[in-house]
Structure formats: C-alpha cells, structure tokens
PDB file of C-alpha atoms in Angstrom:
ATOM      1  CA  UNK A  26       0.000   0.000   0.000  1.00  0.00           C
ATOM      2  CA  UNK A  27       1.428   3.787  -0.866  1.00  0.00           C
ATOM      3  CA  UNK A  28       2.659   5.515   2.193  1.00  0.00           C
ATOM      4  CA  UNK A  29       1.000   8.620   0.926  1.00  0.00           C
ATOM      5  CA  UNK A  30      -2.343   8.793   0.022  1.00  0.00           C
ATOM      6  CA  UNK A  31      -5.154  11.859  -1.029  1.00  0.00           C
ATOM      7  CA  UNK A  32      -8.543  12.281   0.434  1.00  0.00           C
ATOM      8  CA  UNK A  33     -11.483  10.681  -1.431  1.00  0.00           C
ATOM      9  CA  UNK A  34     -14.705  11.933  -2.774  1.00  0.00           C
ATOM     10  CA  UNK A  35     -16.199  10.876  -6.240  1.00  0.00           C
ATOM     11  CA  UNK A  36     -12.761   9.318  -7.799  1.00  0.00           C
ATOM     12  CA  UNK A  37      -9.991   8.382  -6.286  1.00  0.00           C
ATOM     13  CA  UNK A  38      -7.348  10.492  -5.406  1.00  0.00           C
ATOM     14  CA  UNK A  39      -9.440  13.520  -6.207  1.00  0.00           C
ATOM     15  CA  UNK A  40      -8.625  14.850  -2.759  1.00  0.00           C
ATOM     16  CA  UNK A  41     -12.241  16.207  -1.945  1.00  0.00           C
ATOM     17  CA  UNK A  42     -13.353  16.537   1.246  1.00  0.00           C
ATOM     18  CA  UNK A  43     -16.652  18.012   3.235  1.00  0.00           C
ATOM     19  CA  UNK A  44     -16.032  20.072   6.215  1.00  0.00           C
ATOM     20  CA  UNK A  45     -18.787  21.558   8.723  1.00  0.00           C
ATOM     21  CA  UNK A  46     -18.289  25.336  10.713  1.00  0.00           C
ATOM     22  CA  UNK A  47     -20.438  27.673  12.461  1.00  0.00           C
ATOM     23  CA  UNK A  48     -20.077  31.206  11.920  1.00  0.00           C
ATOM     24  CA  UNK A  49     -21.475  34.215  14.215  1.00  0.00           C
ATOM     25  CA  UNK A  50     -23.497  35.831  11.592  1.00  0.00           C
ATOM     26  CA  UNK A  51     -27.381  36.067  10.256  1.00  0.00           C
ATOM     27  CA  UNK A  52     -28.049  33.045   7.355  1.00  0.00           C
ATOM     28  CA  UNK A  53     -27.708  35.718   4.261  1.00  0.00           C
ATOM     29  CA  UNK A  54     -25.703  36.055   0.555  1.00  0.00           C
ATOM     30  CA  UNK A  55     -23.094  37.419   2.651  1.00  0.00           C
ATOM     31  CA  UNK A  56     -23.021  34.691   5.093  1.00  0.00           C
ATOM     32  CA  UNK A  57     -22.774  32.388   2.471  1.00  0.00           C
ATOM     33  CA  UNK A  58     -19.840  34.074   0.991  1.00  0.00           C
ATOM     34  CA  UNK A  59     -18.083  34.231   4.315  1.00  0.00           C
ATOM     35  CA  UNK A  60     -18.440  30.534   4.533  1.00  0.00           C
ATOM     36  CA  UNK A  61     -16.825  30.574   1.153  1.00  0.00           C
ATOM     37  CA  UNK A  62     -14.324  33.060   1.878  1.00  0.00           C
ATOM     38  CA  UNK A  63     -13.188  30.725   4.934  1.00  0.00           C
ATOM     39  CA  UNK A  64     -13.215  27.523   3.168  1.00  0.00           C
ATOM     40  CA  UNK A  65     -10.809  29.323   0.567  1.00  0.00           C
ATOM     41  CA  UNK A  66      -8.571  30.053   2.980  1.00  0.00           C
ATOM     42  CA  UNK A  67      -8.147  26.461   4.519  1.00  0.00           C
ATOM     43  CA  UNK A  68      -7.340  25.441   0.981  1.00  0.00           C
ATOM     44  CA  UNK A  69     -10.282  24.111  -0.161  1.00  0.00           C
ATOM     45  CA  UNK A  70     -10.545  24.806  -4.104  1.00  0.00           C
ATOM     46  CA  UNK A  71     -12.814  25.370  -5.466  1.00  0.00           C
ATOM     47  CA  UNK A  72     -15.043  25.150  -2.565  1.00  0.00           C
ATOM     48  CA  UNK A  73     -19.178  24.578  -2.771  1.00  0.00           C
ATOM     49  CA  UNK A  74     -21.395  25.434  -0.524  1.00  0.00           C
ATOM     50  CA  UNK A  75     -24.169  22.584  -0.169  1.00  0.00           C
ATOM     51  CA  UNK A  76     -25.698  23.334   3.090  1.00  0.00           C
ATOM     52  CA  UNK A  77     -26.343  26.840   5.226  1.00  0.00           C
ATOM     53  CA  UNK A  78     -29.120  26.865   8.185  1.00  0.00           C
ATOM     54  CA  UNK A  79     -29.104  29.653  10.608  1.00  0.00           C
ATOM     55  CA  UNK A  80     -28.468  28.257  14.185  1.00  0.00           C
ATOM     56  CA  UNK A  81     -30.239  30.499  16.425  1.00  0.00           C
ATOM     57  CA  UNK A  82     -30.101  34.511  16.612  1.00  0.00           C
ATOM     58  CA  UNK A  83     -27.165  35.308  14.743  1.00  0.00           C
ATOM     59  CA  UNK A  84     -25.647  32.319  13.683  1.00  0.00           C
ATOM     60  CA  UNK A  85     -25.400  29.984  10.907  1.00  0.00           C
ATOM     61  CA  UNK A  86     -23.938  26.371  10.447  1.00  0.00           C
ATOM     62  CA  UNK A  87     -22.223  25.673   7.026  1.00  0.00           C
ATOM     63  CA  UNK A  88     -21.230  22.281   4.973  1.00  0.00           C
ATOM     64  CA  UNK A  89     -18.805  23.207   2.422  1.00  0.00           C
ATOM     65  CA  UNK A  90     -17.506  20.626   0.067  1.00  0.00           C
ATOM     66  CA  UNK A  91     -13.771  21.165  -1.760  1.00  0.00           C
ATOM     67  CA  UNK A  92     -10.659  19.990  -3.451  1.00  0.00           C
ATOM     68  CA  UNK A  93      -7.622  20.006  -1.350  1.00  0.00           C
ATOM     69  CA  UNK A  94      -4.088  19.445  -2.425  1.00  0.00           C
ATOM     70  CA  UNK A  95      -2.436  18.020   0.431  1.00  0.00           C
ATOM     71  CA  UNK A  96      -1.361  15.035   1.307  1.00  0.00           C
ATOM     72  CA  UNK A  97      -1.150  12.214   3.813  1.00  0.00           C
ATOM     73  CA  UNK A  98       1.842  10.688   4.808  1.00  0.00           C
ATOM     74  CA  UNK A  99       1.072   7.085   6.219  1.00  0.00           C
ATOM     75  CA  UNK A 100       4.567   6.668   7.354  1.00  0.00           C
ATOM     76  CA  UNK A 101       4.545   9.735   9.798  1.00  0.00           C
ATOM     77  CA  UNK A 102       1.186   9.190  11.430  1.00  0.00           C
ATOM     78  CA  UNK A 103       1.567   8.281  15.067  1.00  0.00           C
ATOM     79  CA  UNK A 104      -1.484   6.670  17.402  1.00  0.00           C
ATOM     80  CA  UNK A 105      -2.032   4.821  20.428  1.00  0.00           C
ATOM     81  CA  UNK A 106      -1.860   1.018  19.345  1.00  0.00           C
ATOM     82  CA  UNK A 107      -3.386  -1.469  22.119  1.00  0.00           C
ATOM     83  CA  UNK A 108      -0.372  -3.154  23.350  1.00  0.00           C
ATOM     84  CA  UNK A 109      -2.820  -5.933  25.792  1.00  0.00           C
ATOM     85  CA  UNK A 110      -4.387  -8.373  24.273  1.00  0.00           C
ATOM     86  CA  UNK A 111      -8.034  -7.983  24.468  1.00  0.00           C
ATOM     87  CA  UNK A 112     -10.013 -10.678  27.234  1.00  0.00           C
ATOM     88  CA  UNK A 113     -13.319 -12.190  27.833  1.00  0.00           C
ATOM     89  CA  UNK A 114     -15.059 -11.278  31.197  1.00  0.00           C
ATOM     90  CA  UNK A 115     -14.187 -15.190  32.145  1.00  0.00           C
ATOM     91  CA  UNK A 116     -10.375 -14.363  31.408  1.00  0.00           C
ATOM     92  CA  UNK A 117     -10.161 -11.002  33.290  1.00  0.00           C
ATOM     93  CA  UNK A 118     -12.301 -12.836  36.104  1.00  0.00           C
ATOM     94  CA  UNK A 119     -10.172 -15.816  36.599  1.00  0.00           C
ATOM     95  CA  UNK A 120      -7.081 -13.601  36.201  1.00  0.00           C
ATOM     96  CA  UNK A 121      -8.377 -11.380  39.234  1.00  0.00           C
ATOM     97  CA  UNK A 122      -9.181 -14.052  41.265  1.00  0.00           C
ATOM     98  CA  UNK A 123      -6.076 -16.061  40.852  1.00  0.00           C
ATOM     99  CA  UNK A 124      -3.647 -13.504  40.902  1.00  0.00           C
ATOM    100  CA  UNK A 125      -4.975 -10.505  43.346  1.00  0.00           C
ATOM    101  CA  UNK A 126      -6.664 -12.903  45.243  1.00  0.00           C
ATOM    102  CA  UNK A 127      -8.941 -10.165  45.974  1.00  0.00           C
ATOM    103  CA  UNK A 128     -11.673  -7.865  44.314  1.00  0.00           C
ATOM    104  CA  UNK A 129     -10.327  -5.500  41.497  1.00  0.00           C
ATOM    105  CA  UNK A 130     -11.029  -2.073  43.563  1.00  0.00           C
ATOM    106  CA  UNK A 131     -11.959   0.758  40.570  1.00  0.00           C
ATOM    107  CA  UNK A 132     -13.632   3.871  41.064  1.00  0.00           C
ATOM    108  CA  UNK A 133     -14.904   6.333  38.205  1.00  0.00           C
ATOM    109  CA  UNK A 134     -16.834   9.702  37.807  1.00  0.00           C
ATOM    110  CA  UNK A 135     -16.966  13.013  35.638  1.00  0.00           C
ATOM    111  CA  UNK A 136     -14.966  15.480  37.394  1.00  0.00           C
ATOM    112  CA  UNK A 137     -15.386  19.703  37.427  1.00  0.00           C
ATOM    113  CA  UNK A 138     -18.633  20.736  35.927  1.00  0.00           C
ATOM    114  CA  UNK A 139     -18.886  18.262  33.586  1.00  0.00           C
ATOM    115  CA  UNK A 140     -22.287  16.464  34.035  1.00  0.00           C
ATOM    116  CA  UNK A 141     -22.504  14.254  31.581  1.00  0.00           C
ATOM    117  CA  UNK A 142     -22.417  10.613  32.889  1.00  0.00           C
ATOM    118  CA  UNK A 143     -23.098   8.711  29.090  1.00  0.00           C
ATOM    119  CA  UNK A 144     -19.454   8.065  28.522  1.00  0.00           C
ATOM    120  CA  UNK A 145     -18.582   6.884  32.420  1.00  0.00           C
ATOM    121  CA  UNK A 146     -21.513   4.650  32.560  1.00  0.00           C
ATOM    122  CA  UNK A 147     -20.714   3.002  29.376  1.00  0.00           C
ATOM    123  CA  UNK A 148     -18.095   1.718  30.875  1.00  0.00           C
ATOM    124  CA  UNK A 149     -19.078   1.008  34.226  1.00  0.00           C
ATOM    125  CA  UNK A 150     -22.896   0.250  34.098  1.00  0.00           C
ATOM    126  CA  UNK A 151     -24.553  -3.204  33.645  1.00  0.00           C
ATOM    127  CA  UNK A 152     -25.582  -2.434  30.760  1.00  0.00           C
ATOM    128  CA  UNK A 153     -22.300  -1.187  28.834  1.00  0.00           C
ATOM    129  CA  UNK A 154     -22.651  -0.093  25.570  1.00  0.00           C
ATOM    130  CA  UNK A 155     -22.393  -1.461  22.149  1.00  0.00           C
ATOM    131  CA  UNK A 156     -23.532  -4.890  23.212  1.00  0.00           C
ATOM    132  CA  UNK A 157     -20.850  -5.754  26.206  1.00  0.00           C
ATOM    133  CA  UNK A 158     -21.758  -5.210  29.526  1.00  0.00           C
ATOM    134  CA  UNK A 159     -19.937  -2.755  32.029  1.00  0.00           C
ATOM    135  CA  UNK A 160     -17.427  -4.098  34.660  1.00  0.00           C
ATOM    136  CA  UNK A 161     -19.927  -4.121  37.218  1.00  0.00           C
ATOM    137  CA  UNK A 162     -20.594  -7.031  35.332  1.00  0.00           C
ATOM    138  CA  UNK A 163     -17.382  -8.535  36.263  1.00  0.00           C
ATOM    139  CA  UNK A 164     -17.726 -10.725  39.380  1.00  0.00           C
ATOM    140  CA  UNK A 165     -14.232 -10.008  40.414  1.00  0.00           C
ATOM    141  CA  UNK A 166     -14.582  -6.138  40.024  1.00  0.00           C
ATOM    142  CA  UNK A 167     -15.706  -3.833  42.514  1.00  0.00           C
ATOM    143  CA  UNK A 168     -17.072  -0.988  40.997  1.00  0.00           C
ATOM    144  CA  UNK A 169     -17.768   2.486  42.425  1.00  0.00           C
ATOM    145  CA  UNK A 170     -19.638   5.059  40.115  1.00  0.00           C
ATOM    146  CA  UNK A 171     -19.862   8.446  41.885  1.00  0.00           C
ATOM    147  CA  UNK A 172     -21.552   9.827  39.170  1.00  0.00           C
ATOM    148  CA  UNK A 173     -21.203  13.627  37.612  1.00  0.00           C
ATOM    149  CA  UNK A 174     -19.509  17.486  38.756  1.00  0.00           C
ATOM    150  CA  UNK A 175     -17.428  14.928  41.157  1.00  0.00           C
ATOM    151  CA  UNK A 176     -14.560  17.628  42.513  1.00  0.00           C
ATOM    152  CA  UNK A 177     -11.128  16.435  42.430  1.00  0.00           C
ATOM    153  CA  UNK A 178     -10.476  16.357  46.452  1.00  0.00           C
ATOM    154  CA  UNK A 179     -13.397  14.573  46.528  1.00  0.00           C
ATOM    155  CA  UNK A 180     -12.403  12.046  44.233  1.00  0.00           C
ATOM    156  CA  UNK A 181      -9.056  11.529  45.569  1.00  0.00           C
ATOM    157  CA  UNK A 182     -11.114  10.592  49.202  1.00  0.00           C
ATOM    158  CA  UNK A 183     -13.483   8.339  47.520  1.00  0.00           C
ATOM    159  CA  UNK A 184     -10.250   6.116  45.774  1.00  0.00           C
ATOM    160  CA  UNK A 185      -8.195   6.241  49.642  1.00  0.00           C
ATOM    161  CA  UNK A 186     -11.521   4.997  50.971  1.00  0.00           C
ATOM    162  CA  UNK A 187     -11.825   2.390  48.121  1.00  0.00           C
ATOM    163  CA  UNK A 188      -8.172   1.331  47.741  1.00  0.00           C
ATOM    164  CA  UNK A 189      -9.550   2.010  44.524  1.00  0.00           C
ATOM    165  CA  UNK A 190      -6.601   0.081  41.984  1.00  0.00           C
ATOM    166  CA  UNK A 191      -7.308   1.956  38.873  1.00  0.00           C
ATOM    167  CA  UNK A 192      -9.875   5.425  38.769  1.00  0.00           C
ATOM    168  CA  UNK A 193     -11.589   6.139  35.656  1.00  0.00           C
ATOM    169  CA  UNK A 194     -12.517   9.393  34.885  1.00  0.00           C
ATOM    170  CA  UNK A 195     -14.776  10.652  31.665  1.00  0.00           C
ATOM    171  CA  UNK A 196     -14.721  14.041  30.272  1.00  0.00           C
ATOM    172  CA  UNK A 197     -17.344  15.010  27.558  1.00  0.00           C
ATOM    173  CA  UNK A 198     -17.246  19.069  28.133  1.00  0.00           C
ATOM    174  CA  UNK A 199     -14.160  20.259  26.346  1.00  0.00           C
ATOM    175  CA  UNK A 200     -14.952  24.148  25.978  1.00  0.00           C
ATOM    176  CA  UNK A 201     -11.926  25.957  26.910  1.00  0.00           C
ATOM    177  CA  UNK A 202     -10.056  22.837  27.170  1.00  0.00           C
ATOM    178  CA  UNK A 203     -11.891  21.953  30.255  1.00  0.00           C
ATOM    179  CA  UNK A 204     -11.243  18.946  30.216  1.00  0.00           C
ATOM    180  CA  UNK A 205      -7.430  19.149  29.935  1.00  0.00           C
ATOM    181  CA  UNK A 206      -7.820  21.551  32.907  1.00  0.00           C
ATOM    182  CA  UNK A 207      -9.329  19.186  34.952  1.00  0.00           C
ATOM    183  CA  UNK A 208      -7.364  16.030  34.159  1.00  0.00           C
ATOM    184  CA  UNK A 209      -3.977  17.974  35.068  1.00  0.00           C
ATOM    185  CA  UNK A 210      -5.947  19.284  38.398  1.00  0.00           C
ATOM    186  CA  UNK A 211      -6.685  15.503  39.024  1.00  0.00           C
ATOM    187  CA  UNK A 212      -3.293  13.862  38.366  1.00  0.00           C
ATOM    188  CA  UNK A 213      -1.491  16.767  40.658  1.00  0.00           C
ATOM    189  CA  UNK A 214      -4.096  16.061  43.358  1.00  0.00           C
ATOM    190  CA  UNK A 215      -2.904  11.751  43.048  1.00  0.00           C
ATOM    191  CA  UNK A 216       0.414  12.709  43.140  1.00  0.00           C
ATOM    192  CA  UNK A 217       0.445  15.253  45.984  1.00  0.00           C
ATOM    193  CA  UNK A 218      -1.874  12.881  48.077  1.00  0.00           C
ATOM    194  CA  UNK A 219      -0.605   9.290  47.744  1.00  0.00           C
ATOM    195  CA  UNK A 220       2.909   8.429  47.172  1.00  0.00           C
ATOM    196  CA  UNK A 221       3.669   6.114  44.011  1.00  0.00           C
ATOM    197  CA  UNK A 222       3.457   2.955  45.091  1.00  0.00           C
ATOM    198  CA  UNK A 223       0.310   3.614  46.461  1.00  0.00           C
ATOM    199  CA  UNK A 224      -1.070   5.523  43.703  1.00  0.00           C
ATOM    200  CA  UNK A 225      -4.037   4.109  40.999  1.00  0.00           C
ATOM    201  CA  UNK A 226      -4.509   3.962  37.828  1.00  0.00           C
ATOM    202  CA  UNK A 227      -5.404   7.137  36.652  1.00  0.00           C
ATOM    203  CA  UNK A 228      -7.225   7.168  33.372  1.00  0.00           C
ATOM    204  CA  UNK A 229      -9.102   9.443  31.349  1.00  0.00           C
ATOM    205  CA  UNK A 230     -11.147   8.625  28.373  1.00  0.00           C
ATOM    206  CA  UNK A 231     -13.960  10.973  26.386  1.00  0.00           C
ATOM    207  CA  UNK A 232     -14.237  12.254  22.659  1.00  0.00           C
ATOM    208  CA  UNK A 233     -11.709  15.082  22.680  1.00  0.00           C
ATOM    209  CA  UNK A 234      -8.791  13.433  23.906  1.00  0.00           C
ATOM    210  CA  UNK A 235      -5.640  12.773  22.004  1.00  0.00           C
ATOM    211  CA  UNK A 236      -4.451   9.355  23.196  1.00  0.00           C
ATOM    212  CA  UNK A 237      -0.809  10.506  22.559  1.00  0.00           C
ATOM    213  CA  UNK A 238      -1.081  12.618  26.090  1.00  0.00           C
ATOM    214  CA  UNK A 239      -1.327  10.628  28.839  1.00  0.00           C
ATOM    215  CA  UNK A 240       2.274  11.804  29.888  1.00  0.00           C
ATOM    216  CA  UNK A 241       1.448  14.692  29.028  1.00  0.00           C
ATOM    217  CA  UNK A 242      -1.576  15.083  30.993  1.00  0.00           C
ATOM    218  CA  UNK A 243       0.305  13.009  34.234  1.00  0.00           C
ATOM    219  CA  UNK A 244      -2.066   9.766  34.110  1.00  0.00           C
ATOM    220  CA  UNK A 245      -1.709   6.435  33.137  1.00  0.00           C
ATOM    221  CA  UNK A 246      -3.440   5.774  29.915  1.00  0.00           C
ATOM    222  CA  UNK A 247      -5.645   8.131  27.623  1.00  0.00           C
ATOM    223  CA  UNK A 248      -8.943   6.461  25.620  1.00  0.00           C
ATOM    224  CA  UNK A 249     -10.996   7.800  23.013  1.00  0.00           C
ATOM    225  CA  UNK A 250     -14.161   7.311  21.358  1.00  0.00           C
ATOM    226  CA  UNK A 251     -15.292   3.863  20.650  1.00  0.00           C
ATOM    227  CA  UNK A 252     -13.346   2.366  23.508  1.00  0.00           C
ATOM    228  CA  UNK A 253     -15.326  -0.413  25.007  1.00  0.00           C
ATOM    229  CA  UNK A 254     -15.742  -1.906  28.543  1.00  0.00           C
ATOM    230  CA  UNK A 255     -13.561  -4.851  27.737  1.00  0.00           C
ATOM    231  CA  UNK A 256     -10.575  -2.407  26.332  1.00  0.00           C
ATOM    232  CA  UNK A 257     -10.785  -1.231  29.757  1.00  0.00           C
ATOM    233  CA  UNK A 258     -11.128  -4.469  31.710  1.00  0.00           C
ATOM    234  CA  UNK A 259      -8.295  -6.139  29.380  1.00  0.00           C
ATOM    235  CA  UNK A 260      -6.017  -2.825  30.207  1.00  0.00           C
ATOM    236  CA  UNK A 261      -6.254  -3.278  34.315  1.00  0.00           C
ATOM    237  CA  UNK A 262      -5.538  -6.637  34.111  1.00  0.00           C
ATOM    238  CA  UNK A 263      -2.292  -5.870  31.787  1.00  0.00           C
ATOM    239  CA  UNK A 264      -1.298  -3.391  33.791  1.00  0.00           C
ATOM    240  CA  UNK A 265      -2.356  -4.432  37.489  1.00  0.00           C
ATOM    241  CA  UNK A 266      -1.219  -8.257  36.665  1.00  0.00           C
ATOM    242  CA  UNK A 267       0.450  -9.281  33.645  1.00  0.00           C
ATOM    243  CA  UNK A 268       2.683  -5.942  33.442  1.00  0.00           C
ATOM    244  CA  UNK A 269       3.544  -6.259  37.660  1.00  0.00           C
ATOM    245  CA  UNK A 270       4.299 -10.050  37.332  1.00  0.00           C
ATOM    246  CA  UNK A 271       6.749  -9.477  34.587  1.00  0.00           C
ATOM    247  CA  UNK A 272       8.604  -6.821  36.243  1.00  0.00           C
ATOM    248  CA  UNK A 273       8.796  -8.972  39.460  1.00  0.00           C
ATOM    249  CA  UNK A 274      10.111 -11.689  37.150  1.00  0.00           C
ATOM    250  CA  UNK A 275      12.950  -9.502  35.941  1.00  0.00           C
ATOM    251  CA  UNK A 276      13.646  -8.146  39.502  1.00  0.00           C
ATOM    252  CA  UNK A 277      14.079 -11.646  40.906  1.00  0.00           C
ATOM    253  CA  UNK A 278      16.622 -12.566  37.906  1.00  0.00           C
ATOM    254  CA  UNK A 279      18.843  -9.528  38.181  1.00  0.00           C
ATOM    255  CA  UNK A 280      19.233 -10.580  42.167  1.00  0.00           C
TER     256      UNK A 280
END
C-alpha cells in the first residue's frame, strides 16, 4: 500500500473533502460568501457550498464541500496502538481471582462541571454499551460510580476509601479545554496525596482526547471514542497483573 495517500470523494485520489463550521453571523448572501471566503482560505478549491441553516439569533452552520491538495503521509502518522491483548469477562475474572486474590477495587466519575455521565456509565454500568456489559458485570470487580460534577479532592477521598486500583474518569465538556484543565488538576491532586506505590490507575477517556497525552496530561493511559468496557477491563488486568508479574520476574533474575 502507498505511504502517501489523497482524500477521497467521487474518484480516487481527487482529494475532496466536506467540512462543517459555524459562523457568528445572520443566514444571508453574505453569510454564504463568508463561509466561502473561509473555506478558501483552509485550501479548499474550489469550494461549494451545499448546506447553510441559521443556528439560532445570529448564527449559521455551514457544509462546504472542496478539493484540497495536500497530502497524507502514512509513514509519519503516530497513534495509540493497544499493546494488551483484548479478554473475555471469564479471562479477566479468573485472572483477578487467581492472581490478586482479591476484588479489582476501581472507582470512576466526571470530574469539574462536567455532568454528563453517558461516557462513564458506558463503561461502568450493567448495561455497557455497544452490546458488552460494564465491569460491574465482572464478578471479580468492585465498581464504584460516583456519578457527575465529582470535585477532584473529593475524588481523591473516595479512591483512599476504596483502595480504589485503577480510577476512571470521563470528560465530555471540552470548551476551553476543560477537560485538559481538569485532568492535570486531578493527576497533581494523586500525586500530591498518595505516594507512588500507592497511587491508581489514573485514566481518562472521552471524545476530545488525544491518546498521545497521557504523559502529558500526568495519568496512566488516555482512551478515546469507541473504547469499550472490555478495552478497559483487558487494560487493568495488563497493567495491574500481567505488566507487575513481569517486572517482578525480571527483579528476581537480576538478584
């Protein structure tokens, strides 16, 4: 396959591609032109618009379709890749149980003003999402949801009470970068209350995340859109079991 590669619209390689905006302005001729004007200057030519509907008082949402001439360079793309492998709820069950020797401890919430719950009880709830159950499914997991606009110090008192083992945290507001805000409040609160080796799992997940900044953000691991309970459940065990196992392994051979 080419390592570089054009966007696709009615051929192949024509490089057209549809792009949506809002502007602040009244749905008028000028509008429209604005919305032209704009999609111009992102290097979309020629651009067409095929869709204007005023949003409100004052504002108007735009489709614009358009050529563009760059290109994408497979060999320089960097993501994420799952480096587990992914288990069954019998796997990560049996695993638990014969290796902890104890409940899985995992606490999760939305943090700040964020008060949407969707993406944390995917996750967590019975009822999961996309056809798999949530880990309080899992037998061997013990699963605390404290719901929505959860505040950090909070949080931090909920996983010491817990001896929570990983805490999952979803953000879904991103306006203003809110939710990079928060997750660097809540990994400075871990680190300042718990030292290391005493220290969960800290993991974010929502829409609006780049996966490439969990360091950069001070937790553990980062998940996006589409992530699924047993990505999660398969993760803790890799990195609560497998991951601890191995490096007690090596420890014992270098001694």
């Amino acid at each position: 396959m080419s390592s570089v590669i054009r966007p696709y619209g009615d051929t192949t390689g024509d490089g057209m591609v549809q792009v949506s905006f809002t502007l602040p302005i009244a749905h008028d001729k000028k509008a429209e032109g604005a919305a032209l004007q704009l999609a111009a200057k992102m290097g979309l030519d020629p651009a067409m618009l095929v869709h204007a509907k005023q949003m409100g008082d004052g504002f108007t949402f735009f489709v614009v379709y358009g050529r563009v001439n760059h290109l994408v360079e497979l060999d320089k793309v960097q993501v994420v890749e799952r480096d587990f492998p992914l288990l069954s709820a019998k796997e990560v069950n049996t695993a638990v149980k014969q290796k902890m020797r104890r409940k899985l401890s995992v606490v999760g919430a939305t943090i700040g003003t964020d008060a949407h719950t969707v993406g944390i009880d995917a996750i967590l709830n019975v009822k999961g999402i996309a056809g798999e159950k949530g880990l309080e499914y899992y037998r061997e997991l013990k699963v605390v949801n404290l719901g929505a606009q959860v505040t950090v110090p909070d949080l931090v008192e909920a996983a010491r009470k817990e001896k929570a083992d990983a805490v999952l945290v979803s953000q879904v507001v991103t306006q203003r970068d809110a939710h990079l805000h928060n997750t660097r409040e809540m990994s400075a609160a871990f680190r300042e209350a718990m030292p290391a080796a005493k220290r969960p799992l800290l993991i974010v997940g929502g829409p609006r995340f780049d996966e490439l900044m969990a360091g950069d953000l001070g937790v553990d691991r980062v998940f996006g859109r589409g992530t699924t309970p047993s990505e999660v459940a398969s993760y803790l065990v890799h990195r609560l079991i497998t991951q601890k196992a191995a490096t007690a392994a090596q420890e014992k051979a270098v001694k």
